[in-house]
mmCIF file of C-alpha atoms in Angstrom:
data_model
loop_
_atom_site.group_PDB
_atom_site.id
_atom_site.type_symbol
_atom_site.label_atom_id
_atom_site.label_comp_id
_atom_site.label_asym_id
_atom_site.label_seq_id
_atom_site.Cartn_x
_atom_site.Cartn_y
_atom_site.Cartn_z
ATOM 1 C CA UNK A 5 36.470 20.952 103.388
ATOM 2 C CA UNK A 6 39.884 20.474 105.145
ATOM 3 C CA UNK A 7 42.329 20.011 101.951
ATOM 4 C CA UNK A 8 40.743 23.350 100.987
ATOM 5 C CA UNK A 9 41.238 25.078 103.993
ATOM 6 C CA UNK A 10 44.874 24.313 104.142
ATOM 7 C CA UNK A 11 45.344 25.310 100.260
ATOM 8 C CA UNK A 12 44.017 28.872 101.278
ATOM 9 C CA UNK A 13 46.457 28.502 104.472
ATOM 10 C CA UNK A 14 49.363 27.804 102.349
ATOM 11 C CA UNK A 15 48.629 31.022 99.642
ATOM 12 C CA UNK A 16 48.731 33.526 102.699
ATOM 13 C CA UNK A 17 51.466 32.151 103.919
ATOM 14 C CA UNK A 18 53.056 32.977 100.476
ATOM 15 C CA UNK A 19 51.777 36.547 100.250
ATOM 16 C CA UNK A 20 53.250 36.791 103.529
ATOM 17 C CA UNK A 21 56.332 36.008 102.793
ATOM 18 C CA UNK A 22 56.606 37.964 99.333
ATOM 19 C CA UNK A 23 55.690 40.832 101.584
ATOM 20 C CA UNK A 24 58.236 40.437 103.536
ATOM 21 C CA UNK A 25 60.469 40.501 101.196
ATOM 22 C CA UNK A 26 59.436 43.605 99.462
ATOM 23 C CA UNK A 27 59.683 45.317 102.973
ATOM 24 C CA UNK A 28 63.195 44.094 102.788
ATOM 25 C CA UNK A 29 64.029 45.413 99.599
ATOM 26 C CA UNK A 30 62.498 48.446 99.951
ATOM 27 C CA UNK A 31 64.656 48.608 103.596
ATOM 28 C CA UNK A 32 67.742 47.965 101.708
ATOM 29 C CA UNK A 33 67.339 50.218 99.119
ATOM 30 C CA UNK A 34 67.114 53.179 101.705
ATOM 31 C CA UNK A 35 69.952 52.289 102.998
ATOM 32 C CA UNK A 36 72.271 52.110 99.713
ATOM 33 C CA UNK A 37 70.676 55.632 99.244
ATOM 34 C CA UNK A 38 71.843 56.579 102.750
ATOM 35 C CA UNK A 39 75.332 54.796 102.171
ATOM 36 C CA UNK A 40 75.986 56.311 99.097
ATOM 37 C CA UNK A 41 74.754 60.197 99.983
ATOM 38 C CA UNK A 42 77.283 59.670 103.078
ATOM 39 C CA UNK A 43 80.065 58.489 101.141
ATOM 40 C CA UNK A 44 79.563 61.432 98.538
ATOM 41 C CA UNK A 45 80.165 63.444 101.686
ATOM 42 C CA UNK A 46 83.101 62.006 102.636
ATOM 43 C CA UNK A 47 84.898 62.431 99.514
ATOM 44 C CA UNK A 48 84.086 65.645 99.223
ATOM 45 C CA UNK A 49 85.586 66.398 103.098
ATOM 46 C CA UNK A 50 88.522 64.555 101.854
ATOM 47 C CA UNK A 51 88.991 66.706 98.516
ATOM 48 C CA UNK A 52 88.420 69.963 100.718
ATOM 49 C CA UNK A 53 91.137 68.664 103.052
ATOM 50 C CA UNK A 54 93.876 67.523 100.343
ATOM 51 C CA UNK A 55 92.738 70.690 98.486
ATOM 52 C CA UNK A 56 94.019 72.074 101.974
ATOM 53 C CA UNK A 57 97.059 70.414 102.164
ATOM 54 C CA UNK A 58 98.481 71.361 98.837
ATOM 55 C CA UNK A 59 97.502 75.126 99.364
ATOM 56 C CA UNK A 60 100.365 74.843 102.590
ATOM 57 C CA UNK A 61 102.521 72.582 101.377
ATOM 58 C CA UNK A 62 102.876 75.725 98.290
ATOM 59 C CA UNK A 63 103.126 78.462 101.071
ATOM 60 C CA UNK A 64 105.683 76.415 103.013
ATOM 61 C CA UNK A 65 107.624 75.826 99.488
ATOM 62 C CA UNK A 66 107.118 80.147 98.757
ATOM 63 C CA UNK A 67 108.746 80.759 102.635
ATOM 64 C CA UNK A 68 105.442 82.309 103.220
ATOM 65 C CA UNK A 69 104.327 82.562 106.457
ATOM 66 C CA UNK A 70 100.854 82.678 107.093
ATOM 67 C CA UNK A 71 99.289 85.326 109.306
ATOM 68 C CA UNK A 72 95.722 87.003 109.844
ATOM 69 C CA UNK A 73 97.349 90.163 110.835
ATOM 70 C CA UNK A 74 98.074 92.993 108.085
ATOM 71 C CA UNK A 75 102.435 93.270 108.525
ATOM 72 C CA UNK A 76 104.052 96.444 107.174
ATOM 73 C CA UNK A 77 107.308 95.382 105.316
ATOM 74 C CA UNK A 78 108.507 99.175 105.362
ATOM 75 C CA UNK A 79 109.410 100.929 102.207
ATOM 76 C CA UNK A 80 110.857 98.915 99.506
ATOM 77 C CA UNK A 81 114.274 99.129 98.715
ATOM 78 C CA UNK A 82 115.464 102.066 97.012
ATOM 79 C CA UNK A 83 117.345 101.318 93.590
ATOM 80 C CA UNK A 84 118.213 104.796 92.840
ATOM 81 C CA UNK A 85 122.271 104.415 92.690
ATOM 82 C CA UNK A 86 123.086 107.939 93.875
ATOM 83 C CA UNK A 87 126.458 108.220 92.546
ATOM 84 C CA UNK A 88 127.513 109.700 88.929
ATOM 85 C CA UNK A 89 130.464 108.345 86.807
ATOM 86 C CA UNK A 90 133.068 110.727 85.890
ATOM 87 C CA UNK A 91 136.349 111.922 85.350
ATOM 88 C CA UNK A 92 138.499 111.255 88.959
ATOM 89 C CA UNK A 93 138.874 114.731 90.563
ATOM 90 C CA UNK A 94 142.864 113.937 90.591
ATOM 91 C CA UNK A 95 143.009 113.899 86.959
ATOM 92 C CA UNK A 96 140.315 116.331 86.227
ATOM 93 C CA UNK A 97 141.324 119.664 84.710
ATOM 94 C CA UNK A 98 141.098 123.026 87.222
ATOM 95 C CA UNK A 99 137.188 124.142 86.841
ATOM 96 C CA UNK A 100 136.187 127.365 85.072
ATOM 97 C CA UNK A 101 133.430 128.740 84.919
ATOM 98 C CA UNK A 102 132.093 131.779 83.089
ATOM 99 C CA UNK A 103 132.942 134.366 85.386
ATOM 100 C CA UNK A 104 136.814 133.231 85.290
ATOM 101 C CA UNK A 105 138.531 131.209 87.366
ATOM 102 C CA UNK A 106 136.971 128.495 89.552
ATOM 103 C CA UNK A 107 137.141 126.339 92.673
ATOM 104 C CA UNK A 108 135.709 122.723 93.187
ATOM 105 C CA UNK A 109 133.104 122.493 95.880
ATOM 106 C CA UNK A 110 130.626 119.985 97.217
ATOM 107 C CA UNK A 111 127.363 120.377 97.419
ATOM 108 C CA UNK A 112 124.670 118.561 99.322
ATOM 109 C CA UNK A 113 121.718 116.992 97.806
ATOM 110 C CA UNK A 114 118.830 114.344 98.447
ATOM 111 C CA UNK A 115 118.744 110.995 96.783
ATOM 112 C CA UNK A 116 117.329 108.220 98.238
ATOM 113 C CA UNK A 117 115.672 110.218 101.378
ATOM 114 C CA UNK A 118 119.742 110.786 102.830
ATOM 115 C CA UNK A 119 121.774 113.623 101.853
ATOM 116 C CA UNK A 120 124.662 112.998 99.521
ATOM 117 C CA UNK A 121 127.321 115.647 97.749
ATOM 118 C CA UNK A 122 128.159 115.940 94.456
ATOM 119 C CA UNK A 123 130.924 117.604 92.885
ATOM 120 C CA UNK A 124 130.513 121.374 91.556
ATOM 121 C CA UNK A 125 132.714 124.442 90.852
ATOM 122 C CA UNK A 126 132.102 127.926 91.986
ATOM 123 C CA UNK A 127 133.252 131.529 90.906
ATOM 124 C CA UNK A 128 136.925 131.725 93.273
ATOM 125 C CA UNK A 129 136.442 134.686 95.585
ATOM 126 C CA UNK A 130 140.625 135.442 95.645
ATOM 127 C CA UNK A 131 141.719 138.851 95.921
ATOM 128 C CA UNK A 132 138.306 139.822 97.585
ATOM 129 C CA UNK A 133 138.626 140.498 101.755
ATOM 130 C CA UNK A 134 137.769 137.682 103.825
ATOM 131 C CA UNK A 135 134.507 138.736 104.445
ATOM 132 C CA UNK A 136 133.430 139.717 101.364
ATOM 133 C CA UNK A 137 134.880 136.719 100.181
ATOM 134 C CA UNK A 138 132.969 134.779 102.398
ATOM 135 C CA UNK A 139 129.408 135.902 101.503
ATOM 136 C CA UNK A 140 130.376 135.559 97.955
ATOM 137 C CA UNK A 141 130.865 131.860 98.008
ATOM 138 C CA UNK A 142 127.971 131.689 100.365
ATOM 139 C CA UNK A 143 125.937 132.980 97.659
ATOM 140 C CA UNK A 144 127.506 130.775 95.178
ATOM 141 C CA UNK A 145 126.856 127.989 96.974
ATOM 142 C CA UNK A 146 123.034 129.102 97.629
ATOM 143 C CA UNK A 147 122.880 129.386 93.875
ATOM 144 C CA UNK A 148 123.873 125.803 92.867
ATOM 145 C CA UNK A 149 121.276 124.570 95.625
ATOM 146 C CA UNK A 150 118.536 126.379 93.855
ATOM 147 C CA UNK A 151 119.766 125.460 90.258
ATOM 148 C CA UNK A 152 118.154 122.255 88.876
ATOM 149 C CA UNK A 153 120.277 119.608 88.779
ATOM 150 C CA UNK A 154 121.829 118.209 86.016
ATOM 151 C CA UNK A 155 120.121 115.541 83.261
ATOM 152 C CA UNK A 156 122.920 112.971 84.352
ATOM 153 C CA UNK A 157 122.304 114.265 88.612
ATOM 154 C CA UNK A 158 118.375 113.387 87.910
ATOM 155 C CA UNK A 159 119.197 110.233 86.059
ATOM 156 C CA UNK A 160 121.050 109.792 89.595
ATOM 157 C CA UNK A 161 118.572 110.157 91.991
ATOM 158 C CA UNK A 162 119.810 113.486 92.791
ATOM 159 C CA UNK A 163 117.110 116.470 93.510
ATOM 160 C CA UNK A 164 117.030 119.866 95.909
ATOM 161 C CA UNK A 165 114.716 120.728 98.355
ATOM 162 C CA UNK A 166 115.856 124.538 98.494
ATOM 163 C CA UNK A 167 113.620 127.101 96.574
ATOM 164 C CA UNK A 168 113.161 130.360 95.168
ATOM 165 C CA UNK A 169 113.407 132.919 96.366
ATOM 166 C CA UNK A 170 115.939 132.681 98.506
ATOM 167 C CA UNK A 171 119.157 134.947 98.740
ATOM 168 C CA UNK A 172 122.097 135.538 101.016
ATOM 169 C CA UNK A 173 124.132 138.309 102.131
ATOM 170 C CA UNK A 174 126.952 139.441 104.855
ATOM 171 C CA UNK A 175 125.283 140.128 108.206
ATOM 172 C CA UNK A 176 124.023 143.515 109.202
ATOM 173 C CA UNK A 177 125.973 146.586 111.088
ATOM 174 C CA UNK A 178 126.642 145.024 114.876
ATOM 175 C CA UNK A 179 126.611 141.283 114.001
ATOM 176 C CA UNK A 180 129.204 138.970 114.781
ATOM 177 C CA UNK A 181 132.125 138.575 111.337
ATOM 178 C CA UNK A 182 130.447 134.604 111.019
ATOM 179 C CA UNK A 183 127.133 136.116 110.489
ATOM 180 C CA UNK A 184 125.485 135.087 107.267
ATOM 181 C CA UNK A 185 121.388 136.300 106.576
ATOM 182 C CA UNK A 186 119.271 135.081 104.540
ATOM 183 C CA UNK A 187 116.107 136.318 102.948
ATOM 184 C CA UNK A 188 113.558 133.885 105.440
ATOM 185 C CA UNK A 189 113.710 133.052 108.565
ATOM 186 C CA UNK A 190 116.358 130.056 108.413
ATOM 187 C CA UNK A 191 113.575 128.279 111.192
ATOM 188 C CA UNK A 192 110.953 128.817 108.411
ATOM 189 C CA UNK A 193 112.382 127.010 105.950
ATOM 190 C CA UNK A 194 111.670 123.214 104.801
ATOM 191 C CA UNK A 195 113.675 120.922 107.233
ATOM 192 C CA UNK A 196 115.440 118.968 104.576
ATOM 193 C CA UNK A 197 116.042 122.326 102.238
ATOM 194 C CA UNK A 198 117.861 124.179 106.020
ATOM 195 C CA UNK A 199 119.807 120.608 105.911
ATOM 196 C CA UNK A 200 121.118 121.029 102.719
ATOM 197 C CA UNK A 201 122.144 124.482 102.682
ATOM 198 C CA UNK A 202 123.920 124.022 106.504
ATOM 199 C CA UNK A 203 125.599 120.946 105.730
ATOM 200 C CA UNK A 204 127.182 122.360 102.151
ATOM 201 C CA UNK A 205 128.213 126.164 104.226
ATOM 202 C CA UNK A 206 129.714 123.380 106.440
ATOM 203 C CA UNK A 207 131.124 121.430 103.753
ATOM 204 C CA UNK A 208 133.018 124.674 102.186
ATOM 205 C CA UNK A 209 134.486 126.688 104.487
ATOM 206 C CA UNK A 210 131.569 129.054 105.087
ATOM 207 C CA UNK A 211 131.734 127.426 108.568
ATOM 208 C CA UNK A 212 132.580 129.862 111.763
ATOM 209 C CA UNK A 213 135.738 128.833 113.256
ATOM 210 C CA UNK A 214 133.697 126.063 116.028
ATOM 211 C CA UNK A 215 132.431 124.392 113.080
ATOM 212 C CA UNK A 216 128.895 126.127 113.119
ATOM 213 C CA UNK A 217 127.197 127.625 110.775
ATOM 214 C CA UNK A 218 125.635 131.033 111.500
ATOM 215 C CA UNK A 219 122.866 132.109 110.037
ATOM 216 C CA UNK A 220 120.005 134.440 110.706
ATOM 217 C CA UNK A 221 117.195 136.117 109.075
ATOM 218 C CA UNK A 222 115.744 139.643 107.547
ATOM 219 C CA UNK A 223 114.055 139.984 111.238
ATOM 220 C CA UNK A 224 115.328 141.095 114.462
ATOM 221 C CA UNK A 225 115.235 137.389 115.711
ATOM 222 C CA UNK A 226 118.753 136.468 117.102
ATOM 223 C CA UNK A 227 121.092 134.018 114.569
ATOM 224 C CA UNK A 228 121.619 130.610 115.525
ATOM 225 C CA UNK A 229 124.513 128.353 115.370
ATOM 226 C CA UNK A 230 123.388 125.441 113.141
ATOM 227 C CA UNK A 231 125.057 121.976 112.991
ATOM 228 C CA UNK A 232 125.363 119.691 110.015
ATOM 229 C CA UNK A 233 126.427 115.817 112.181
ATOM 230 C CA UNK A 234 126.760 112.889 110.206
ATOM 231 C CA UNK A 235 122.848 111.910 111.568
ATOM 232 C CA UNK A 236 121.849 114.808 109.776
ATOM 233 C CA UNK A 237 123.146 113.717 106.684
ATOM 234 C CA UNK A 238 120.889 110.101 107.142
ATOM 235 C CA UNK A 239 117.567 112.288 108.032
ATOM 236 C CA UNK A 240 117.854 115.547 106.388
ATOM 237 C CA UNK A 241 113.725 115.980 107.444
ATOM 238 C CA UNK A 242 114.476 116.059 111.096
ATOM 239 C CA UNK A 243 114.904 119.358 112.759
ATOM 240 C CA UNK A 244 118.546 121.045 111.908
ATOM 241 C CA UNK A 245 120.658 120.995 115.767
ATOM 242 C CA UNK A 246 121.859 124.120 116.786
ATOM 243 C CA UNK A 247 124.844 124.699 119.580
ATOM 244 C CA UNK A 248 125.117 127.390 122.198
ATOM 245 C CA UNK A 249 126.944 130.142 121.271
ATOM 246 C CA UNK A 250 130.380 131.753 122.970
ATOM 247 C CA UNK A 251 129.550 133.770 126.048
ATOM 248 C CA UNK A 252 128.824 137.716 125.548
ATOM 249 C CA UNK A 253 128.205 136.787 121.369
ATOM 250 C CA UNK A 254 124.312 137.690 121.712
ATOM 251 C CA UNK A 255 124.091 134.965 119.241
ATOM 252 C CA UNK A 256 121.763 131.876 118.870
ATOM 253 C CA UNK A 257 119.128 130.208 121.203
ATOM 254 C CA UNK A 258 118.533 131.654 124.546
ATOM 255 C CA UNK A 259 119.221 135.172 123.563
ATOM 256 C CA UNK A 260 116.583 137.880 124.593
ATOM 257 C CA UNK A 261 114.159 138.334 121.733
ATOM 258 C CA UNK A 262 114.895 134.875 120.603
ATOM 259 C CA UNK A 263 111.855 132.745 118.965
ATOM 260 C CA UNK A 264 110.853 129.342 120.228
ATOM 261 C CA UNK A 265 113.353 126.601 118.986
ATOM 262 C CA UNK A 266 111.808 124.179 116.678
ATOM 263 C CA UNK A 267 111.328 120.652 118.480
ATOM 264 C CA UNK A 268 113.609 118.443 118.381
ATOM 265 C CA UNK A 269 116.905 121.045 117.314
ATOM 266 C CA UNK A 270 118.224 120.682 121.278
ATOM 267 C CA UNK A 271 117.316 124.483 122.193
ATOM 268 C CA UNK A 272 116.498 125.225 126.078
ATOM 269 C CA UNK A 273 112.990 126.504 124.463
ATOM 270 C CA UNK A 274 112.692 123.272 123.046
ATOM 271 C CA UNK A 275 112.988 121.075 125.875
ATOM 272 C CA UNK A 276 115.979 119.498 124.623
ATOM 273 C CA UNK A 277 119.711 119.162 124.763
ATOM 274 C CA UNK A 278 121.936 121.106 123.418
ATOM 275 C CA UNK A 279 124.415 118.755 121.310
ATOM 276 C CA UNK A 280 127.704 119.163 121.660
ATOM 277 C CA UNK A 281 127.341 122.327 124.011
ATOM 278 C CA UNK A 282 130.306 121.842 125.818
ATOM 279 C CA UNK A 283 132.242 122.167 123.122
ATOM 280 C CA UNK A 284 131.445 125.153 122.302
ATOM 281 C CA UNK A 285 134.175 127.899 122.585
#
């Protein structure tokens, strides 16, 4: 009975062992799984990082910095060239028009948010009084603000802000000679159209002798002294300045009767300074 006892002893030994080693094959296939499903995540964090990479490396190569806050680059840059070719005013023939007779003037208008003057010719008030030639040319003036500018002034950039109906005329019985009054309330008109119209009175001898311009309205307000500064000019939107008046006029800011001061023009019922108000005369 013994050599059969030690047969059987040997065959479980065997089954054993080929136990074993399909516990160890199983064991090792797990762990190639394992292996593999963590390398497949590896190369995938590695293609997510070079993807990275290259995605900088561009923006670096653009000069693109990279920022999680929104950053206002302002307006872009206007390409509106705001001049006009032409004949040079040297050279250039004396202007008529068809009432006769002409003079060259320059008249203020917007292009590119500034104000900038182009070349027109107006009516010649000679042989009329000073006075009446003065509110003549005022008028003429006012009249090539409200026109519509020219096909080759549009091509430009060029366009007016002053509207119809608008009109101007010598001032009333008991105003000062510099007087000129318009049809609205100069206060009540668009800040860039009041720009234009002051800065081309300015521009054309419409001016009172300190270099203001005088204007009032069809009310019983008090005129103001307007002022056309080179600032003005650059931001024809902001409020029109104004300067004090000569003492015992009755004119401008400050007078009895006079309405509130828009902000910002440098009237005492503004709050602000009066610019250039020791200069006046």
């Amino acid at each position: 009975m013994a050599p059969k006892q030690a047969v059987r002893g040997r065959g479980a030994v065997a089954r054993e062992r080929e136990q074993e080693q399909a516990v160890r094959g199983v064991d090792r296939a797990a762990r190639g799984a394992v292996a593999r499903e963590r390398g497949w995540r590896g190369a995938r964090g590695v293609w997510a990082l070079a993807s990275l990479l290259v995605l900088g490396a561009v923006t670096a190569g653009c000069g693109i910095r990279t920022t999680s806050v929104p950053v206002d680059a302002g307006a872009a840059p206007s390409r509106l060239p705001c001049t006009l070719s032409g004949q040079d005013a040297s050279e250039a023939p004396a202007p008529t028009t068809s009432a006769g007779p002409a003079v060259p003037v320059r008249v203020y208008l917007v292009c590119a948010s500034a104000l900038e003057a182009v070349e027109r010719a107006v009516p010649s008030p000679s042989g009329r009084p000073a006075g009446e030639a003065r509110s003549a040319t005022a008028r003429a003036l006012l009249n090539q603000l409200l026109a519509r500018p020219s096909e080759q002034e549009r091509e430009a950039g060029f366009a007016s802000h002053v509207e119809p109906p608008l009109a101007v005329s010598a001032g009333r019985p008991g105003d000062p000679a510099e007087v000129l009054r318009l049809s609205r309330q100069p206060e009540d008109l668009p800040a860039t159209a009041l720009s234009q119209l002051v800065c081309t009175y300015a521009e054309n001898g419409v001016e009172a002798g300190d270099g203001t311009v005088v204007l009032g309205g069809p009310g019983d307000y008090p005129v103001r002294r307007y002022v056309c500064p080179a600032g003005q000019k650059e931001r024809p939107e902001s409020p029109v300045p104004t300067r004090s008046p000569a003492p015992g006029s009755g004119t401008g800011p400050g007078a009895p009767g006079s309405p509130p001061g828009p902000a910002g023009t440098g009237s005492p019922e503004a709050g602000g300074k009066e610019p250039d108000a020791t200069e006046s005369p």
